């Protein structure tokens, strides 16, 4: 099969905060370049940047500082973050928020004196989260998309990237192979520079928050290309995902943290409040602590009808709850729950992957010509991400990548792709078209959900992780043997579901491998057989290449454990 061929100086995979910022910055730097944004969904309508509710962390206030934001990020990440990446994040977040407001047209909430309003978010020593009500992501993505549409930037929508293709020497990237989901045709885009910005997304867990288009495709392609992935064991769970049964995609979606902050109680199946038994801060403890306590309670079997727990707000007064949490009350009502006056079933839900492709502060990777930004990248957050640092990460590094790619292509040429690699990638995608007995994919998806939730989730141990690795290998073989019920190619969503599961299983294997290698508990990673954290001074991060894991020491380039960059702190 010979794919349709296109050329673009710069090719961007994904249209979240990272992808769109990269496109705008590359275009601003060199308007004559051909730039293409290729995306699995519709530009501006998919991915998780759109879903950002809470807001964007940035040190704007006179009493705040980049040093304070940096220290919060490093300590929140349990000293595993790459300090040069974290520093770049906090410094450039200030430029990006100004660009969003003053050049791109975002309106954020303001104080009566006209300054930008910044709210409190967990894990921060200063209220620095900029927001537009609780719909911050829609404001950001709509304005970014309008600006991209207004420029001469190419779009390949409903084009799914399936393989990063190297040149014939195997030393640089030559382009990307896609499936045009509308027709099922293969398309090869040759590019001088490629940005991986497909947004990770831990949708391999039974309960998860990210959008359905995110299935770790970028990370799976990076693994196959032999790029090192770091911190893959670090998966963040949000404590209060809505639990409304398997029939609705509302299950797993976030009920905001402010409910616990305002004084909401978590109850077990016997309607007893349990958090005070686990932590003195009870429901106001950090996300990881609350999620662990909830999971422990669920494992005891004391659960709600759907197998979760409850959040109860009624003791705060139904009127107040309805007034202060209008959106949440409506969301719960849509699923038949009365948040203001009754109880709502909740469950911890997989939210964010701190791990991703190893990269340098200029967004370059180990493969010349390939850049990475946003949730596909690893190292910015370490063992835990602060709420509000996710969208800062994608916009800051998306812009860096745009600037750097524009500079890179000035001295780069198109490279001839490895034709055998294109053929092999097509053969891989074609596997489920081989005729065989038709079967549903659902049992395989359920198996993946179960393995990841039970054995590689909130509580982990050596035996479970070993079993999980065997289960995931078996699942991968079962997927390889599976056949599509229909040979139709246009919008064959079952085919794409199969490709989604292949990506998710590949990345799940990395999570299980890294979780088994980290024989301690730290940040989002908790081992019941190693509940203590190791020596912070000897911090090392996991790095996976070609199925092999190594521990690499963290370089404390700006500050070491026990020290701070803040003045006047004892
Ligand atoms: C419910 C929710 C609430 C959140 N709230 C906050 C918050 O308040 N503050 C905060 O800082 N962070 C928040 N986050 C995290 C934040 O959304 C992410 O950190 C960030 O937006 C990721 O940006 P990105 O550009 O890397 O990826 P995304 O915005 O997710 O974009 C990824 C893009 O890649 C595309 N794509 C995927 N696979 C392929 C493929 N194979 N081929 C082509 N394209 C592909 C997708 O369609 C999408 O366009 C939240 C996340 C969720 C899920």
XYZ file of C-alpha atoms and ligand atoms in Angstrom:
623
model
C 0.000 0.000 0.000
C 1.523 3.353 -0.994
C 0.467 6.236 1.231
C -0.569 9.625 -0.058
C 2.475 11.959 0.280
C 2.602 15.505 1.636
C 5.423 17.820 2.722
C 5.497 20.419 5.506
C 8.504 22.230 6.948
C 7.045 21.839 10.434
C 4.564 19.164 11.427
C 2.754 19.403 14.763
C 0.925 16.402 16.234
C -1.964 17.506 18.450
C -3.994 20.687 18.865
C -3.999 21.186 22.640
C -2.260 24.053 24.392
C 1.133 22.689 23.359
C 0.339 22.097 19.678
C -1.477 25.380 19.061
C 1.089 27.511 20.875
C 3.831 25.813 18.864
C 2.027 26.577 15.592
C 1.526 30.252 16.471
C 5.098 30.759 17.641
C 6.667 28.987 14.673
C 4.496 31.047 12.318
C 5.384 34.289 14.078
C 9.095 33.467 13.897
C 9.019 32.557 10.180
C 5.697 33.251 8.426
C 7.018 31.846 5.141
C 7.380 28.311 6.560
C 4.818 25.654 5.781
C 3.338 24.548 9.114
C 0.768 21.791 9.538
C -1.207 20.840 12.635
C -2.378 17.229 12.403
C -4.910 16.063 14.924
C -6.949 12.985 15.738
C -10.088 15.048 16.376
C -11.127 18.520 15.195
C -8.771 21.428 15.811
C -9.736 23.216 18.994
C -12.419 20.692 19.897
C -10.438 17.812 21.374
C -7.784 17.032 23.956
C -7.626 18.077 27.593
C -6.497 21.693 27.475
C -10.117 22.463 26.588
C -11.218 20.648 29.739
C -9.113 22.712 32.148
C -11.460 23.923 34.844
C -9.315 25.250 37.674
C -6.721 27.398 35.975
C -3.141 28.355 35.244
C -0.314 28.788 37.779
C 1.853 31.837 37.341
C 3.749 34.101 39.725
C 2.190 37.470 38.868
C 1.481 39.084 42.222
C 4.009 41.451 43.769
C 4.195 39.310 46.941
C 4.760 36.123 44.914
C 7.953 35.160 43.042
C 9.255 32.725 40.458
C 11.450 31.261 43.210
C 8.361 30.512 45.296
C 6.531 28.957 42.342
C 9.679 26.938 41.586
C 10.049 25.681 45.169
C 6.377 24.671 45.302
C 6.835 22.751 42.044
C 10.008 20.979 43.188
C 8.665 20.082 46.628
C 5.271 19.083 45.187
C 7.145 16.779 42.780
C 9.052 15.173 45.702
C 12.431 16.296 44.306
C 12.217 14.189 41.153
C 11.638 17.014 38.669
C 14.319 18.190 36.274
C 15.119 21.542 37.834
C 16.032 23.280 34.571
C 12.664 22.308 33.066
C 10.796 23.414 36.184
C 12.692 26.711 36.207
C 11.811 27.372 32.572
C 8.181 26.586 33.382
C 7.892 29.154 36.165
C 9.836 31.884 34.349
C 8.072 31.614 30.995
C 4.583 31.128 32.454
C 4.615 34.883 33.100
C 5.309 35.665 29.418
C 2.684 33.178 28.225
C -0.115 34.471 30.438
C 0.599 38.016 29.224
C 0.610 36.797 25.633
C -2.683 34.979 26.209
C -4.294 38.144 27.562
C -2.679 40.911 25.551
C -2.020 39.313 22.152
C -4.373 36.365 21.857
C -7.503 37.845 23.442
C -8.185 35.737 26.542
C -10.241 37.289 29.308
C -9.355 36.031 32.771
C -11.204 36.937 35.967
C -10.083 40.209 37.576
C -10.121 41.794 40.996
C -12.065 45.030 41.582
C -8.760 46.949 41.280
C -8.230 45.575 37.780
C -5.436 43.113 38.614
C -5.783 39.503 37.476
C -7.574 37.376 40.064
C -5.535 34.426 41.312
C -7.063 31.691 43.408
C -5.742 29.096 45.825
C -4.873 25.619 44.584
C -3.622 22.671 46.636
C 0.111 22.332 47.287
C 0.926 25.991 46.773
C 2.202 28.479 49.311
C 0.646 31.392 47.425
C -2.663 31.923 45.606
C -1.368 32.025 42.032
C -3.928 30.243 39.849
C -5.252 32.476 37.059
C -8.654 31.420 35.771
C -11.804 32.271 33.902
C -14.498 31.024 36.285
C -14.222 27.258 36.099
C -14.051 27.189 32.275
C -10.454 28.363 31.853
C -9.506 25.786 29.222
C -12.352 26.688 26.878
C -11.269 30.347 26.987
C -7.656 29.443 26.207
C -8.312 26.905 23.454
C -11.014 28.944 21.710
C -8.745 31.988 21.471
C -5.753 29.902 20.339
C -7.806 28.087 17.707
C -9.210 31.360 16.318
C -5.687 32.701 15.951
C -4.523 29.541 14.177
C -7.529 29.596 11.840
C -6.747 33.236 10.980
C -3.231 32.396 9.787
C -1.797 30.441 6.908
C -1.336 27.270 8.969
C -2.288 23.931 7.423
C -4.678 21.528 9.130
C -5.047 17.795 8.883
C -8.058 17.082 11.069
C -9.250 13.588 11.925
C -5.782 12.410 10.967
C -4.379 9.934 13.413
C -0.594 9.711 13.687
C 0.432 6.064 13.776
C 4.217 6.016 13.439
C 7.222 8.317 13.663
C 9.279 7.485 10.583
C 13.045 7.919 10.635
C 15.270 8.605 7.645
C 17.063 5.782 5.899
C 20.098 6.125 8.188
C 17.827 5.733 11.235
C 19.438 8.765 12.854
C 16.867 11.550 12.358
C 13.148 11.869 11.924
C 11.907 12.099 8.332
C 8.162 12.430 8.902
C 5.015 10.805 10.276
C 2.622 8.185 8.955
C -1.102 8.892 9.483
C -4.451 7.323 8.892
C -7.008 9.761 7.476
C -9.852 8.597 9.699
C -12.489 9.927 7.282
C -11.421 7.610 4.476
C -9.096 5.075 6.093
C -6.333 6.070 3.665
C -2.696 6.190 4.751
C -0.910 9.542 4.483
C 2.813 10.125 4.906
C 3.847 13.677 5.809
C 7.501 14.425 5.286
C 8.743 17.167 7.613
C 11.976 18.853 8.594
C 10.826 19.164 12.215
C 8.070 17.275 14.036
C 6.460 18.146 17.376
C 5.008 15.374 19.499
C 2.162 17.000 21.456
C -0.509 14.318 21.637
C -1.076 14.855 25.347
C -0.428 11.455 26.994
C -3.594 10.650 28.961
C -4.005 7.762 31.454
C -7.145 6.327 29.858
C -6.012 2.752 30.520
C -7.547 2.935 34.020
C -11.146 1.915 34.666
C -11.919 5.413 35.916
C -10.229 8.333 34.163
C -10.742 12.037 33.472
C -9.068 12.772 30.084
C -10.911 13.028 26.796
C -11.487 9.815 24.842
C -9.232 10.861 21.945
C -6.234 10.583 24.259
C -4.870 7.056 24.268
C -1.132 7.576 24.746
C -0.491 7.268 20.999
C 2.418 9.723 21.140
C 4.128 7.856 23.963
C 3.597 4.507 22.239
C 5.128 5.885 19.014
C 8.045 7.298 21.020
C 8.632 3.907 22.647
C 8.662 2.179 19.263
C 11.099 4.819 17.969
C 13.480 3.908 20.823
C 13.151 7.230 22.684
C 13.674 7.159 26.454
C 10.557 7.722 28.595
C 10.999 8.896 32.197
C 8.872 8.835 35.393
C 6.300 6.504 33.843
C 5.257 5.135 37.262
C 3.991 8.582 38.245
C 0.261 8.641 37.468
C -1.874 11.185 39.297
C -5.323 10.221 40.575
C -7.980 12.791 41.398
C -10.022 11.689 44.453
C -13.515 12.586 43.335
C -14.493 11.199 39.987
C -18.235 10.935 39.473
C -19.446 7.333 39.668
C -22.689 6.873 37.800
C -22.396 3.378 36.346
C -20.675 1.843 33.334
C -23.337 3.036 30.871
C -22.330 6.709 30.971
C -19.137 8.531 29.973
C -19.847 10.891 32.873
C -18.370 8.205 35.106
C -14.810 9.201 35.952
C -15.267 12.898 35.205
C -14.022 15.254 37.899
C -16.099 16.688 40.715
C -13.974 19.647 41.605
C -11.574 19.815 44.511
C -13.359 22.874 45.892
C -16.099 20.562 47.218
C -13.666 19.016 49.675
C -12.058 22.391 50.276
C -15.435 23.875 51.239
C -15.963 21.178 53.866
C -17.511 18.262 51.952
C -17.374 14.867 53.674
C -16.400 11.535 52.150
C -18.483 8.603 53.402
C -18.106 4.849 52.972
C -20.825 2.376 52.030
C -22.095 2.410 55.641
C -22.426 6.232 55.298
C -19.619 6.770 57.851
C -17.027 9.509 57.499
C -13.636 7.787 57.253
C -11.004 10.403 56.251
C -10.193 11.557 59.834
C -8.929 7.999 60.472
C -6.351 8.389 57.689
C -5.071 11.963 57.958
C -5.466 14.882 60.381
C -6.422 17.136 57.473
C -9.169 14.627 56.617
C -10.883 15.482 53.282
C -8.550 18.471 52.842
C -5.427 16.311 52.614
C -3.593 16.230 49.255
C -4.981 14.351 46.247
C -2.648 11.368 46.614
C -3.418 10.874 50.319
C -7.170 11.133 49.856
C -7.138 8.810 46.835
C -5.154 6.201 48.796
C -7.479 6.389 51.780
C -10.492 6.010 49.491
C -8.982 3.042 47.668
C -8.117 1.360 50.979
C -11.687 1.837 52.172
C -13.011 0.425 48.883
C -10.739 -2.606 49.172
C -12.356 -3.358 52.522
C -15.566 -3.809 50.529
C -17.491 -1.091 52.320
C -18.738 0.576 49.155
C -21.664 2.345 47.502
C -23.946 0.483 45.033
C -21.578 1.119 42.085
C -18.529 0.031 44.084
C -17.286 3.472 45.156
C -17.893 5.857 48.046
C -19.948 8.995 48.619
C -19.371 12.712 48.846
C -21.849 14.522 51.037
C -22.315 18.302 51.115
C -25.780 18.640 52.660
C -24.460 19.558 56.157
C -23.197 22.816 54.590
C -26.736 23.796 53.613
C -28.328 22.855 50.309
C -28.843 26.474 49.265
C -25.221 27.424 49.795
C -23.994 24.357 47.891
C -26.368 25.059 45.005
C -25.172 28.661 44.872
C -21.432 28.029 45.176
C -21.193 24.875 43.060
C -23.828 25.440 40.393
C -21.953 23.575 37.638
C -21.194 20.590 39.824
C -24.770 20.416 41.116
C -26.058 20.422 37.522
C -23.561 17.785 36.407
C -24.639 15.508 39.266
C -28.340 16.164 38.588
C -27.799 15.047 34.958
C -26.758 11.666 36.393
C -29.619 11.485 38.888
C -27.709 12.651 41.996
C -28.623 15.492 44.373
C -25.266 17.037 45.320
C -26.740 19.937 47.277
C -29.109 17.994 49.490
C -28.111 14.336 49.238
C -25.074 12.199 48.490
C -23.185 11.508 45.276
C -21.213 8.363 44.461
C -17.539 9.056 43.784
C -14.371 7.131 43.024
C -10.701 8.129 42.571
C -10.025 8.696 38.881
C -6.799 8.650 36.805
C -6.092 12.232 35.822
C -2.609 12.982 34.586
C 0.689 11.331 33.651
C 3.744 13.076 35.033
C 5.924 10.756 32.923
C 6.761 11.107 29.254
C 9.504 11.552 26.705
C 12.833 12.763 28.103
C 13.623 16.173 26.682
C 15.878 19.198 27.014
C 14.702 22.703 27.978
C 14.679 23.639 24.267
C 12.180 20.771 23.641
C 14.648 18.668 21.628
C 14.682 14.893 22.138
C 17.180 12.107 21.523
C 15.971 11.937 17.895
C 17.199 14.930 15.846
C 14.280 16.813 14.277
C 11.766 15.479 16.824
C 10.596 17.904 19.500
C 8.194 17.243 22.371
C 5.961 19.451 24.538
C 3.035 19.209 26.955
C 1.733 16.058 28.580
C 3.739 13.837 26.185
C 6.913 15.085 27.841
C 8.409 13.974 31.158
C 10.489 15.650 33.829
C 8.760 18.987 34.416
C 6.690 17.841 37.399
C 8.634 14.954 38.929
C 6.559 12.641 41.145
C 3.458 14.821 41.299
C 1.946 17.704 39.350
C 0.515 20.720 41.090
C -2.994 21.576 39.948
C -2.547 24.562 37.595
C 0.921 23.531 36.400
C -0.474 21.295 33.621
C -1.734 23.962 31.258
C 1.238 26.162 32.156
C 3.471 23.281 31.063
C 1.743 22.728 27.729
C 1.603 26.429 26.766
C 5.131 27.291 27.953
C 6.853 24.388 26.232
C 4.570 24.525 23.200
C 5.777 28.080 22.595
C 9.417 27.102 23.177
C 9.024 24.242 20.697
C 7.512 26.583 18.079
C 10.418 29.028 18.386
C 13.017 26.276 18.366
C 11.542 24.394 15.405
C 11.412 27.599 13.349
C 15.123 28.086 14.056
C 15.955 24.410 13.449
C 14.358 24.152 9.999
C 16.465 27.060 8.707
C 19.422 24.711 8.447
C 17.508 21.424 8.018
C 16.503 19.696 4.792
C 13.801 17.166 4.014
C 15.157 13.680 4.605
C 14.221 10.587 2.663
C 12.125 8.271 4.823
C 12.955 4.651 5.511
C 10.445 3.054 3.107
C 10.677 -0.312 4.865
C 9.664 1.384 8.130
C 6.585 2.867 6.438
C 5.628 -0.536 5.083
C 6.139 -2.169 8.489
C 3.971 0.470 10.154
C 1.188 -0.058 7.601
C 1.424 -3.811 8.123
C 1.057 -3.234 11.874
C -2.094 -1.144 11.356
C -3.505 -3.678 8.918
C -3.265 -6.629 11.330
C -6.909 -6.602 12.462
C -8.129 -6.686 8.836
C -6.884 -10.270 8.545
C -9.952 -12.427 8.428
C -10.720 -14.358 11.576
C -13.657 -15.002 13.854
C -15.283 -11.642 14.665
C -15.315 -10.753 18.345
C -15.998 -7.719 20.473
C -13.109 -5.618 21.782
C -14.960 -4.952 25.030
C -13.626 -7.956 26.996
C -10.062 -6.893 26.117
C -10.722 -3.311 27.172
C -12.312 -4.526 30.415
C -9.282 -6.723 31.051
C -6.944 -3.745 30.596
C -9.076 -1.568 32.888
C -9.106 -4.266 35.557
C -5.362 -5.002 35.458
C -4.369 -1.349 35.618
C -6.920 -0.420 38.269
C -6.259 -3.347 40.590
C -2.535 -3.979 40.132
C -0.903 -0.833 38.739
C -3.173 1.789 40.282
C -3.295 3.675 43.557
C -1.811 0.903 45.732
C 0.919 -1.297 44.232
C 3.125 -4.173 45.366
C 5.750 -6.426 43.805
C 3.488 -9.459 43.338
C 0.695 -7.442 41.719
C 3.086 -5.621 39.416
C 4.669 -8.878 38.296
C 1.252 -10.359 37.560
C 0.260 -7.184 35.741
C 3.255 -7.409 33.431
C 2.312 -10.975 32.472
C -1.348 -9.961 32.044
C -0.403 -7.035 29.798
C 1.825 -9.236 27.635
C -1.045 -11.711 27.244
C -3.419 -8.873 26.418
C -1.083 -7.598 23.737
C -0.973 -11.073 22.157
C -4.768 -11.273 22.306
C -5.019 -7.923 20.523
C -2.624 -9.136 17.824
C -4.818 -12.172 17.221
C -8.047 -10.169 17.100
C -9.940 -9.486 13.829
C -12.183 -6.630 12.815
C -15.823 -7.495 12.186
C -15.967 -5.052 9.248
C -13.489 -4.344 6.441
C -14.929 -0.854 5.982
C -12.199 1.805 6.301
C -13.997 5.152 6.432
C -14.660 6.106 10.061
C -14.096 2.547 11.177
C -14.100 3.410 14.868
C -13.576 -0.201 15.918
C -10.314 -0.201 13.985
C -9.292 2.977 15.819
C -10.341 1.442 19.106
C -7.994 -1.435 18.372
C -5.185 1.025 17.641
C -6.079 2.890 20.853
C -5.810 -0.308 22.873
C -2.473 -1.220 21.254
C -1.079 2.173 22.348
C -2.561 1.904 25.827
C -1.204 -1.593 26.408
C 2.295 -0.581 25.239
C 2.355 2.395 27.600
C 0.745 0.427 30.445
C 3.641 -2.010 30.231
C 6.031 0.908 30.786
C 4.029 2.097 33.780
C 4.098 -1.388 35.330
C 7.810 -1.815 34.614
C 8.717 1.557 36.151
C 6.420 0.966 39.147
C 8.123 -2.366 39.817
C 11.548 -0.735 39.612
C 10.785 2.034 42.111
C 11.026 0.167 45.395
C 9.863 3.068 47.553
C 6.799 5.288 47.852
C 7.028 8.803 46.553
C 4.584 11.376 45.211
C 1.855 9.662 43.239
C 3.544 6.239 43.425
C 2.697 4.137 46.491
C 4.065 0.655 47.200
C 2.381 -1.162 50.084
C 5.533 -3.318 50.339
C 7.797 -0.220 50.434
C 5.679 2.449 52.089
C 8.594 4.733 52.994
C 10.259 7.309 50.781
C 13.960 6.768 50.079
C 16.718 9.308 50.732
C 15.836 12.491 48.850
C 19.535 13.300 48.357
C 19.867 10.086 46.343
C 16.825 10.727 44.169
C 16.828 8.936 40.840
C 14.245 8.822 38.076
C 13.207 5.821 36.025
C 14.080 5.810 32.337
C 12.792 3.210 29.867
C 14.273 2.567 26.423
C 13.494 -0.473 24.282
C 11.900 -2.271 27.243
C 14.931 -1.804 29.495
C 14.745 0.303 32.633
C 17.526 2.278 34.261
C 17.589 4.596 37.264
C 19.207 7.946 36.495
C 20.280 10.326 39.264
C 18.400 13.622 39.546
C 20.753 16.569 39.052
C 20.009 19.187 41.735
C 21.167 22.019 39.494
C 19.485 24.850 41.427
C 18.582 23.571 44.870
C 19.203 20.406 46.919
C 16.857 18.678 49.364
C 16.857 20.571 52.641
C 17.660 23.874 50.907
C 15.423 26.579 49.496
C 15.740 29.419 47.011
C 13.540 31.604 49.205
C 15.124 34.242 51.351
C 14.045 34.708 54.969
C 12.892 31.117 55.341
C 14.228 29.287 58.350
C -10.858 17.298 33.432
C -9.492 17.909 33.422
C -9.271 19.081 34.131
C -8.002 19.666 34.139
N -7.827 20.828 34.826
C -6.606 21.410 34.839
C -6.409 22.650 35.523
O -7.320 23.221 36.123
N -5.167 23.214 35.465
C -4.115 22.620 34.807
O -3.029 23.172 34.802
N -4.290 21.441 34.149
C -5.500 20.826 34.151
N -5.663 19.642 33.474
C -4.516 19.080 32.737
C -4.339 19.791 31.398
O -5.511 19.664 30.666
C -3.186 19.197 30.599
O -2.056 19.224 31.393
C -2.804 19.984 29.357
O -3.846 20.736 28.887
C -2.296 19.070 28.270
O -2.035 19.821 27.087
P -1.439 19.109 25.793
O -1.387 20.138 24.726
O -0.212 18.386 26.153
O -2.506 17.978 25.429
P -4.053 18.092 25.036
O -4.614 19.418 25.280
O -4.729 16.952 25.686
O -4.037 17.861 23.465
C -3.621 16.637 22.891
C -3.971 16.676 21.420
O -3.361 15.569 20.744
C -4.322 14.965 19.875
N -3.930 13.577 19.616
C -3.940 12.528 20.470
N -3.499 11.424 19.827
C -3.204 11.774 18.549
C -2.734 11.082 17.409
N -2.453 9.773 17.436
N -2.573 11.766 16.251
C -2.860 13.110 16.175
N -3.329 13.801 17.238
C -3.485 13.150 18.414
C -5.625 15.131 20.632
O -6.726 14.935 19.783
C -5.466 16.566 21.133
O -5.772 17.478 20.110
C -6.926 19.040 33.454
C -7.149 17.849 32.754
C -8.410 17.290 32.739
C -8.611 16.002 32.004
